[in-house]
Tab-separated table of N, CA and C in Angstrom:
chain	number	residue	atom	x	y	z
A	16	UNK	N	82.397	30.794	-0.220
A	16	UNK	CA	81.701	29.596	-0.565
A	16	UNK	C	80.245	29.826	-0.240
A	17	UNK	N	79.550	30.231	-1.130
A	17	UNK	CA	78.034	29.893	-1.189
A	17	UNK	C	77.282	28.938	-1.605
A	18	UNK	N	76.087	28.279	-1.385
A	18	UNK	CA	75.024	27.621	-1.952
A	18	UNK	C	73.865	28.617	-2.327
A	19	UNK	N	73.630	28.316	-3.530
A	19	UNK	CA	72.616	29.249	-4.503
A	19	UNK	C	71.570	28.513	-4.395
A	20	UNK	N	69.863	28.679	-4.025
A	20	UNK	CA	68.644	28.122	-4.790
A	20	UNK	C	68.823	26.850	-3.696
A	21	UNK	N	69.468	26.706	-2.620
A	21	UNK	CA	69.354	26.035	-1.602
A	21	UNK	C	68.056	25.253	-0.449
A	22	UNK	N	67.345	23.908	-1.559
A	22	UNK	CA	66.156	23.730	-0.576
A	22	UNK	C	67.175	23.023	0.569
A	23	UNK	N	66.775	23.802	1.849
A	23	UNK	CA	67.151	22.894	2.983
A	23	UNK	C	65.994	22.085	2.939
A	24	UNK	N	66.603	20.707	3.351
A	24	UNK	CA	65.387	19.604	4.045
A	24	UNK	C	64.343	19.812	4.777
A	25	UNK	N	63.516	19.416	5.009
A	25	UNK	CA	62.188	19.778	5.841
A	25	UNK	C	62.516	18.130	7.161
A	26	UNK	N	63.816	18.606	7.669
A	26	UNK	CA	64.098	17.517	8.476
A	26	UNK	C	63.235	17.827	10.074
A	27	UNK	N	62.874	16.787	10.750
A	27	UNK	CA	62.081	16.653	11.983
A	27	UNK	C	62.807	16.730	13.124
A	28	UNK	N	62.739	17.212	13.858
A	28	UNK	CA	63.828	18.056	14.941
A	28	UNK	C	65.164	17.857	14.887
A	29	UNK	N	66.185	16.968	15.393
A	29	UNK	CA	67.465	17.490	15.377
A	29	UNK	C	68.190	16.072	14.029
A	30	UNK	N	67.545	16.146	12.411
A	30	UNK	CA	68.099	14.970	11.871
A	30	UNK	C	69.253	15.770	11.210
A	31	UNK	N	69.769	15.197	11.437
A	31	UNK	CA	71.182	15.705	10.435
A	31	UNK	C	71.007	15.565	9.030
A	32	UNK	N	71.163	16.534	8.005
A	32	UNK	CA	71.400	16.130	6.888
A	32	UNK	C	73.054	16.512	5.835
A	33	UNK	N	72.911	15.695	4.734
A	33	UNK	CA	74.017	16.326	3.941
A	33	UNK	C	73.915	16.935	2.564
A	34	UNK	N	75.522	17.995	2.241
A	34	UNK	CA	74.797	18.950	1.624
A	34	UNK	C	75.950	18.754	0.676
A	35	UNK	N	76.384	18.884	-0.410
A	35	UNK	CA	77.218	19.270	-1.582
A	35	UNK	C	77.532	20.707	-1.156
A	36	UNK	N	78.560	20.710	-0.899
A	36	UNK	CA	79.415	22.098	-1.276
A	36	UNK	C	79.238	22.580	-2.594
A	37	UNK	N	79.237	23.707	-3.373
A	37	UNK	CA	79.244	24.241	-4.394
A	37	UNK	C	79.945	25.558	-4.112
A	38	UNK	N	80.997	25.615	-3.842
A	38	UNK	CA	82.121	26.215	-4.570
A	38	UNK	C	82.157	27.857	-5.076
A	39	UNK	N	81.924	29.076	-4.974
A	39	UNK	CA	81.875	30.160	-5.909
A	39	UNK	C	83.097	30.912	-5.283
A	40	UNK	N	83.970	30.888	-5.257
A	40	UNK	CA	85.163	31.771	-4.735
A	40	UNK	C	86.202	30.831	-4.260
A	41	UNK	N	86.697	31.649	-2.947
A	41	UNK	CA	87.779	30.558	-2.628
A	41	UNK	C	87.599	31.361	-0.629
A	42	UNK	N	86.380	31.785	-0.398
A	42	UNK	CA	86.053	32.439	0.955
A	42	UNK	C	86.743	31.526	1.786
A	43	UNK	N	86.140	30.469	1.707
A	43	UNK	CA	86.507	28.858	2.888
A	43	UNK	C	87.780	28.055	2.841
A	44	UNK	N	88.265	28.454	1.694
A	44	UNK	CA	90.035	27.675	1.305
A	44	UNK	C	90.762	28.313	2.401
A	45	UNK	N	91.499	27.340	2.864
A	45	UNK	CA	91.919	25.683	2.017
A	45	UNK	C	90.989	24.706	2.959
A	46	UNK	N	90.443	25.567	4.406
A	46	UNK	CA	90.142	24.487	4.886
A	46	UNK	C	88.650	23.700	4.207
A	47	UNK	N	88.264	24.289	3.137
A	47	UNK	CA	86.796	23.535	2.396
A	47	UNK	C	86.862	23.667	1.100
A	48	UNK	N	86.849	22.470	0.069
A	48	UNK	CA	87.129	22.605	-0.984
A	48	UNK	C	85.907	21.992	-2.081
A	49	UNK	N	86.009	22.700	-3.069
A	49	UNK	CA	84.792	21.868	-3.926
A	49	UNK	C	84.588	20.384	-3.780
A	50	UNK	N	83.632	19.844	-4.274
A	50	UNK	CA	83.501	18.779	-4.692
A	50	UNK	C	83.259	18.377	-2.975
A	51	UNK	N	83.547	18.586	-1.399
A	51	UNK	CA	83.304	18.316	-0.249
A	51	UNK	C	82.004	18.044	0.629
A	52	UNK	N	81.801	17.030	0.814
A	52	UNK	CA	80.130	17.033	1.498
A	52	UNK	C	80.698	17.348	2.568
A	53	UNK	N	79.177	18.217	3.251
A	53	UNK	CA	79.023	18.664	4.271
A	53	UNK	C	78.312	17.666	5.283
A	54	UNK	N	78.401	17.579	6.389
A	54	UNK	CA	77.182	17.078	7.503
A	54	UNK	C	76.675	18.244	8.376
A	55	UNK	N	75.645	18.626	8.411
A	55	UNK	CA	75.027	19.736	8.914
A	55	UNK	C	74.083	19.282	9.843
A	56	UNK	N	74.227	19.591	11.212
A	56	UNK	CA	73.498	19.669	12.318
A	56	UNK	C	72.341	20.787	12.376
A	57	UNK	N	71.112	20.321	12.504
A	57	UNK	CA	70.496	21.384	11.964
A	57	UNK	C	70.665	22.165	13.473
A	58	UNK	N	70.399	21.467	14.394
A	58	UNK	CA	70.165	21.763	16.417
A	58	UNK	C	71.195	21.927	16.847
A	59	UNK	N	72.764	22.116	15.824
A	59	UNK	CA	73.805	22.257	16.825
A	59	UNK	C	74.427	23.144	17.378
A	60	UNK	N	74.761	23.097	18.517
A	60	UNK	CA	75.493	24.678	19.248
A	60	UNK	C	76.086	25.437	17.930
A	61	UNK	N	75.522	26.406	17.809
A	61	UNK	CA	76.363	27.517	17.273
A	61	UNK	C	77.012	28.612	18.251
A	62	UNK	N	78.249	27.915	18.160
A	62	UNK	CA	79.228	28.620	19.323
A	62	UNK	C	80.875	29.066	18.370
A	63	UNK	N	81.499	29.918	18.660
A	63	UNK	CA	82.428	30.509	18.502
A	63	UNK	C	83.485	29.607	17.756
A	64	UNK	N	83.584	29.665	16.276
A	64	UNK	CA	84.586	29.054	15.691
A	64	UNK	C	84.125	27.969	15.192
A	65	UNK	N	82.613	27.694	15.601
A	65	UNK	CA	81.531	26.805	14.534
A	65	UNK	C	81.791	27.108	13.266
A	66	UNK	N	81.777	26.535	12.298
A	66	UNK	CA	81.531	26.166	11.094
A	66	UNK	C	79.865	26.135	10.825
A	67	UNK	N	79.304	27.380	9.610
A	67	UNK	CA	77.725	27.297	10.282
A	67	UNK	C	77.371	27.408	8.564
A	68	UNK	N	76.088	26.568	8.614
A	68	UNK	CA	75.273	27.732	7.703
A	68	UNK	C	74.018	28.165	7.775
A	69	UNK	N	74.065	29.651	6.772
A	69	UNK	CA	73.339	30.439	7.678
A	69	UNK	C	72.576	30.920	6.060
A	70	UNK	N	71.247	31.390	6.686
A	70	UNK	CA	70.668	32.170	5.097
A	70	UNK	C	71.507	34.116	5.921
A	71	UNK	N	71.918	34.770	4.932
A	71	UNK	CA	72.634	35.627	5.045
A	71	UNK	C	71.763	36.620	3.626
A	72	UNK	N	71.245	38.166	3.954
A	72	UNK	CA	71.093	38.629	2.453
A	72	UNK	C	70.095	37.737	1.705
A	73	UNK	N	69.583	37.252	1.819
A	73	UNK	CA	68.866	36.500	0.665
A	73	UNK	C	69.189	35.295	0.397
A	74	UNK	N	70.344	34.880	0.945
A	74	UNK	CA	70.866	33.681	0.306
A	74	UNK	C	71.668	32.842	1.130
A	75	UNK	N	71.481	31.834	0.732
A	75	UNK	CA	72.286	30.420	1.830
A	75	UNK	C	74.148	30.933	1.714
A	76	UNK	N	74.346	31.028	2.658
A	76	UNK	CA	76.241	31.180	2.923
A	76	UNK	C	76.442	29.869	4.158
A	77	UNK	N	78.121	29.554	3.403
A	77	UNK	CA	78.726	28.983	4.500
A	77	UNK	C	79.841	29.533	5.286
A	78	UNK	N	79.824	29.950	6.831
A	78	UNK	CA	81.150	30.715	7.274
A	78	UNK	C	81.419	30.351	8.830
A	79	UNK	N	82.442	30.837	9.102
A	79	UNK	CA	82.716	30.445	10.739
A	79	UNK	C	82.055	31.295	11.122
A	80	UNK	N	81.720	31.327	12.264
A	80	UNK	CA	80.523	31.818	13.462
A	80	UNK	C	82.130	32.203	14.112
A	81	UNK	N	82.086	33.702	14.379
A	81	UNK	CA	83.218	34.300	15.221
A	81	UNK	C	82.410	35.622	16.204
A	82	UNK	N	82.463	35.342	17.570
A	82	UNK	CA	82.063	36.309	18.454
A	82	UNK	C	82.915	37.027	18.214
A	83	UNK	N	83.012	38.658	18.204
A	83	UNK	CA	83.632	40.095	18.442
A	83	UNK	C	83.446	40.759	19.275
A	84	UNK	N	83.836	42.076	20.110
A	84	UNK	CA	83.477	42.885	20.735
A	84	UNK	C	82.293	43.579	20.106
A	85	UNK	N	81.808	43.306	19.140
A	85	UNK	CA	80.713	44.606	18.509
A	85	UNK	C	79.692	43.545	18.157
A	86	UNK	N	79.974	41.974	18.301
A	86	UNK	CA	78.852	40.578	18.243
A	86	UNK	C	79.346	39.668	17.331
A	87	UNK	N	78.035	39.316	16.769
A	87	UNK	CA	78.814	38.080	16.308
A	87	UNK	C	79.345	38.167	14.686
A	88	UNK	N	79.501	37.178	13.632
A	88	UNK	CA	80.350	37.908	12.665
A	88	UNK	C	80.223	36.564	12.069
A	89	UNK	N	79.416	36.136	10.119
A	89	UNK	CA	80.251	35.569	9.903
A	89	UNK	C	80.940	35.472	8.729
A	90	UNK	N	82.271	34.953	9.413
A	90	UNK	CA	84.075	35.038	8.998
A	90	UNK	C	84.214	34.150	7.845
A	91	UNK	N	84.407	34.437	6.883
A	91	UNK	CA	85.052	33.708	5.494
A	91	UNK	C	86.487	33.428	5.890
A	92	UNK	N	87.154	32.192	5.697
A	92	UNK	CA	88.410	31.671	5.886
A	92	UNK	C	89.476	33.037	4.759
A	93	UNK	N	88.901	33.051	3.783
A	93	UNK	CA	89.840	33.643	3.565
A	93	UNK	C	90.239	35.341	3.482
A	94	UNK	N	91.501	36.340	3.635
A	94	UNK	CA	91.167	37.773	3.921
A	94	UNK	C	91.003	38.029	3.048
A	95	UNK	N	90.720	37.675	1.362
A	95	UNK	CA	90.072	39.211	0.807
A	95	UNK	C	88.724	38.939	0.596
A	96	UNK	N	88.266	38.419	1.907
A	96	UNK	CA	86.574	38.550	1.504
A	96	UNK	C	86.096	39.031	3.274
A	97	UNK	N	84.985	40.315	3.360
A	97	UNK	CA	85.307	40.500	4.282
A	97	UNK	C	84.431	39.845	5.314
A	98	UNK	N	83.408	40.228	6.936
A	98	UNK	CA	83.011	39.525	7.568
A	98	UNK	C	81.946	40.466	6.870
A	99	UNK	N	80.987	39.392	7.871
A	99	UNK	CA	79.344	39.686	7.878
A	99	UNK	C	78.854	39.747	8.947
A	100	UNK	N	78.510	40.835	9.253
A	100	UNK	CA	77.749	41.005	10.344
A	100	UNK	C	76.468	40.415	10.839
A	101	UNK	N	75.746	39.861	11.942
A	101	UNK	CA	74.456	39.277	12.423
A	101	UNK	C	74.211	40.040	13.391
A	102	UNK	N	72.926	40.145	13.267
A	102	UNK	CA	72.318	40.857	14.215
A	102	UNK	C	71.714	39.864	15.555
A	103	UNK	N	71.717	38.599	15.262
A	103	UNK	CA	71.431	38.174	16.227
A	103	UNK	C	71.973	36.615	15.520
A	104	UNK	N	71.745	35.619	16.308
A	104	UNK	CA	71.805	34.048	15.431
A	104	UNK	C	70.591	33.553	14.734
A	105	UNK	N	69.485	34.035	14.804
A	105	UNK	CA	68.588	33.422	14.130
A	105	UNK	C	69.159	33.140	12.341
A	106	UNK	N	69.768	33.979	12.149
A	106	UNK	CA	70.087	33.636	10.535
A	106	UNK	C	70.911	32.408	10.601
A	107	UNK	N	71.233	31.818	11.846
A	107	UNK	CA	72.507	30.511	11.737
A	107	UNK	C	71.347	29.363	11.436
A	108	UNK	N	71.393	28.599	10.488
A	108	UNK	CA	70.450	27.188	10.442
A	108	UNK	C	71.053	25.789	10.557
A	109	UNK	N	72.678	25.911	10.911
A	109	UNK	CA	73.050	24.897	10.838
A	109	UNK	C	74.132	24.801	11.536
A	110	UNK	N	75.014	23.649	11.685
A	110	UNK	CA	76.339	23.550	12.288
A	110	UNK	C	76.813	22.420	11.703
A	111	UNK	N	78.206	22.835	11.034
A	111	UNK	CA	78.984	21.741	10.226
A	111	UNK	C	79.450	20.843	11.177
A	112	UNK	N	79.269	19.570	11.426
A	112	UNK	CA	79.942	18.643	12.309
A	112	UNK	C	80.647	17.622	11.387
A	113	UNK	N	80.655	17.220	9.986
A	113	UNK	CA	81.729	16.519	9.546
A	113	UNK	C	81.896	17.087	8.164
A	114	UNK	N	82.955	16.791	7.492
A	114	UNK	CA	83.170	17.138	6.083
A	114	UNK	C	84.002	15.724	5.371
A	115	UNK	N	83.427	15.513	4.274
A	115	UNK	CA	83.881	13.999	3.817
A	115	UNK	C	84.208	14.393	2.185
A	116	UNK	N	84.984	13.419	1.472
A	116	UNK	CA	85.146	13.653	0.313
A	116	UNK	C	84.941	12.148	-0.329
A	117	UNK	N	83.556	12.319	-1.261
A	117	UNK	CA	83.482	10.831	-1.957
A	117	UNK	C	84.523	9.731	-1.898
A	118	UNK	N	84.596	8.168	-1.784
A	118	UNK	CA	85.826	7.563	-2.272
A	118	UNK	C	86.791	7.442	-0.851
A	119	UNK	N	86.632	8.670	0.348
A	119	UNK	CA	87.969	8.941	0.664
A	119	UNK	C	87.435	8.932	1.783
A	120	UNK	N	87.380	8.024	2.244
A	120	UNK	CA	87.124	7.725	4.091
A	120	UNK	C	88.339	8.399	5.047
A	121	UNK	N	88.990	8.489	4.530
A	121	UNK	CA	90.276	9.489	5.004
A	121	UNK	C	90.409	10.207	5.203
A	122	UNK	N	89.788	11.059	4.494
A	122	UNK	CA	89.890	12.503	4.074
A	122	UNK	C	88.690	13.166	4.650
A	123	UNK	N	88.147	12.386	5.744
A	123	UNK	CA	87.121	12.868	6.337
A	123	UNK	C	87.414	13.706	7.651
A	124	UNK	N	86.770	14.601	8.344
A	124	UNK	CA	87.491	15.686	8.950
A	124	UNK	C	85.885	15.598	10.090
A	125	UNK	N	86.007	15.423	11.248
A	125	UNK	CA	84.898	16.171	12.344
A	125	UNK	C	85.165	17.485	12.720
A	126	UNK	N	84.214	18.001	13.125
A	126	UNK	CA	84.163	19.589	13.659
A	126	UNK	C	83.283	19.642	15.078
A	127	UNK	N	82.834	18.329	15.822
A	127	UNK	CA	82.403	18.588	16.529
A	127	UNK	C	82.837	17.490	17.663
């Protein structure tokens, strides 16, 4: 699951904003599905098993934040896509703290 051509907000220290998922694979299935808003912490702990996004390569990605013995890593939900290595966290810009689906107050999920 990537975002392409991604303006992040020019938000003022820790405002949360939200983001449209857009969908290109199936990396994040089942637990993130098209059509899913995001809530993105821009200031939030990026800690182990976070839900993050990060500019990665050139380009905005969404993935779990997984510490390793060799650092940190980030992990696409699903195995045939593989990890990504970081050299440090500065590439993390965000932390998923809720996921909602239009219509569906229900179907809303926290992560933090």
């Amino acid at each position: 699951m990537q975002t392409h051509d991604l303006a992040v907000p020019e938000c003022g220290g820790a405002e949360s904003f939200a983001l449209m998922v857009m969908v290109m694979g199936h990396s994040m299935a089942p637990e993130f599905l098209e059509g899913e808003i995001l809530i993105i912490e821009p200031e939030g702990l990026a800690k182990d098993g976070a839900y993050v996004l990060a500019w990665h390569n050139e380009e905005w990605t969404f993935r779990q934040l997984v510490r390793t013995k060799a650092g940190w890593v980030l992990h696409p939900l699903s195995p045939a896509f593989a990890d990504a290595p970081l050299a440090d966290l500065s590439a993390v810009r965000g932390v998923i703290i809720l996921k909602a689906l239009p219509g569906r107050r229900r179907a809303s999920k926290f992560y933090v």
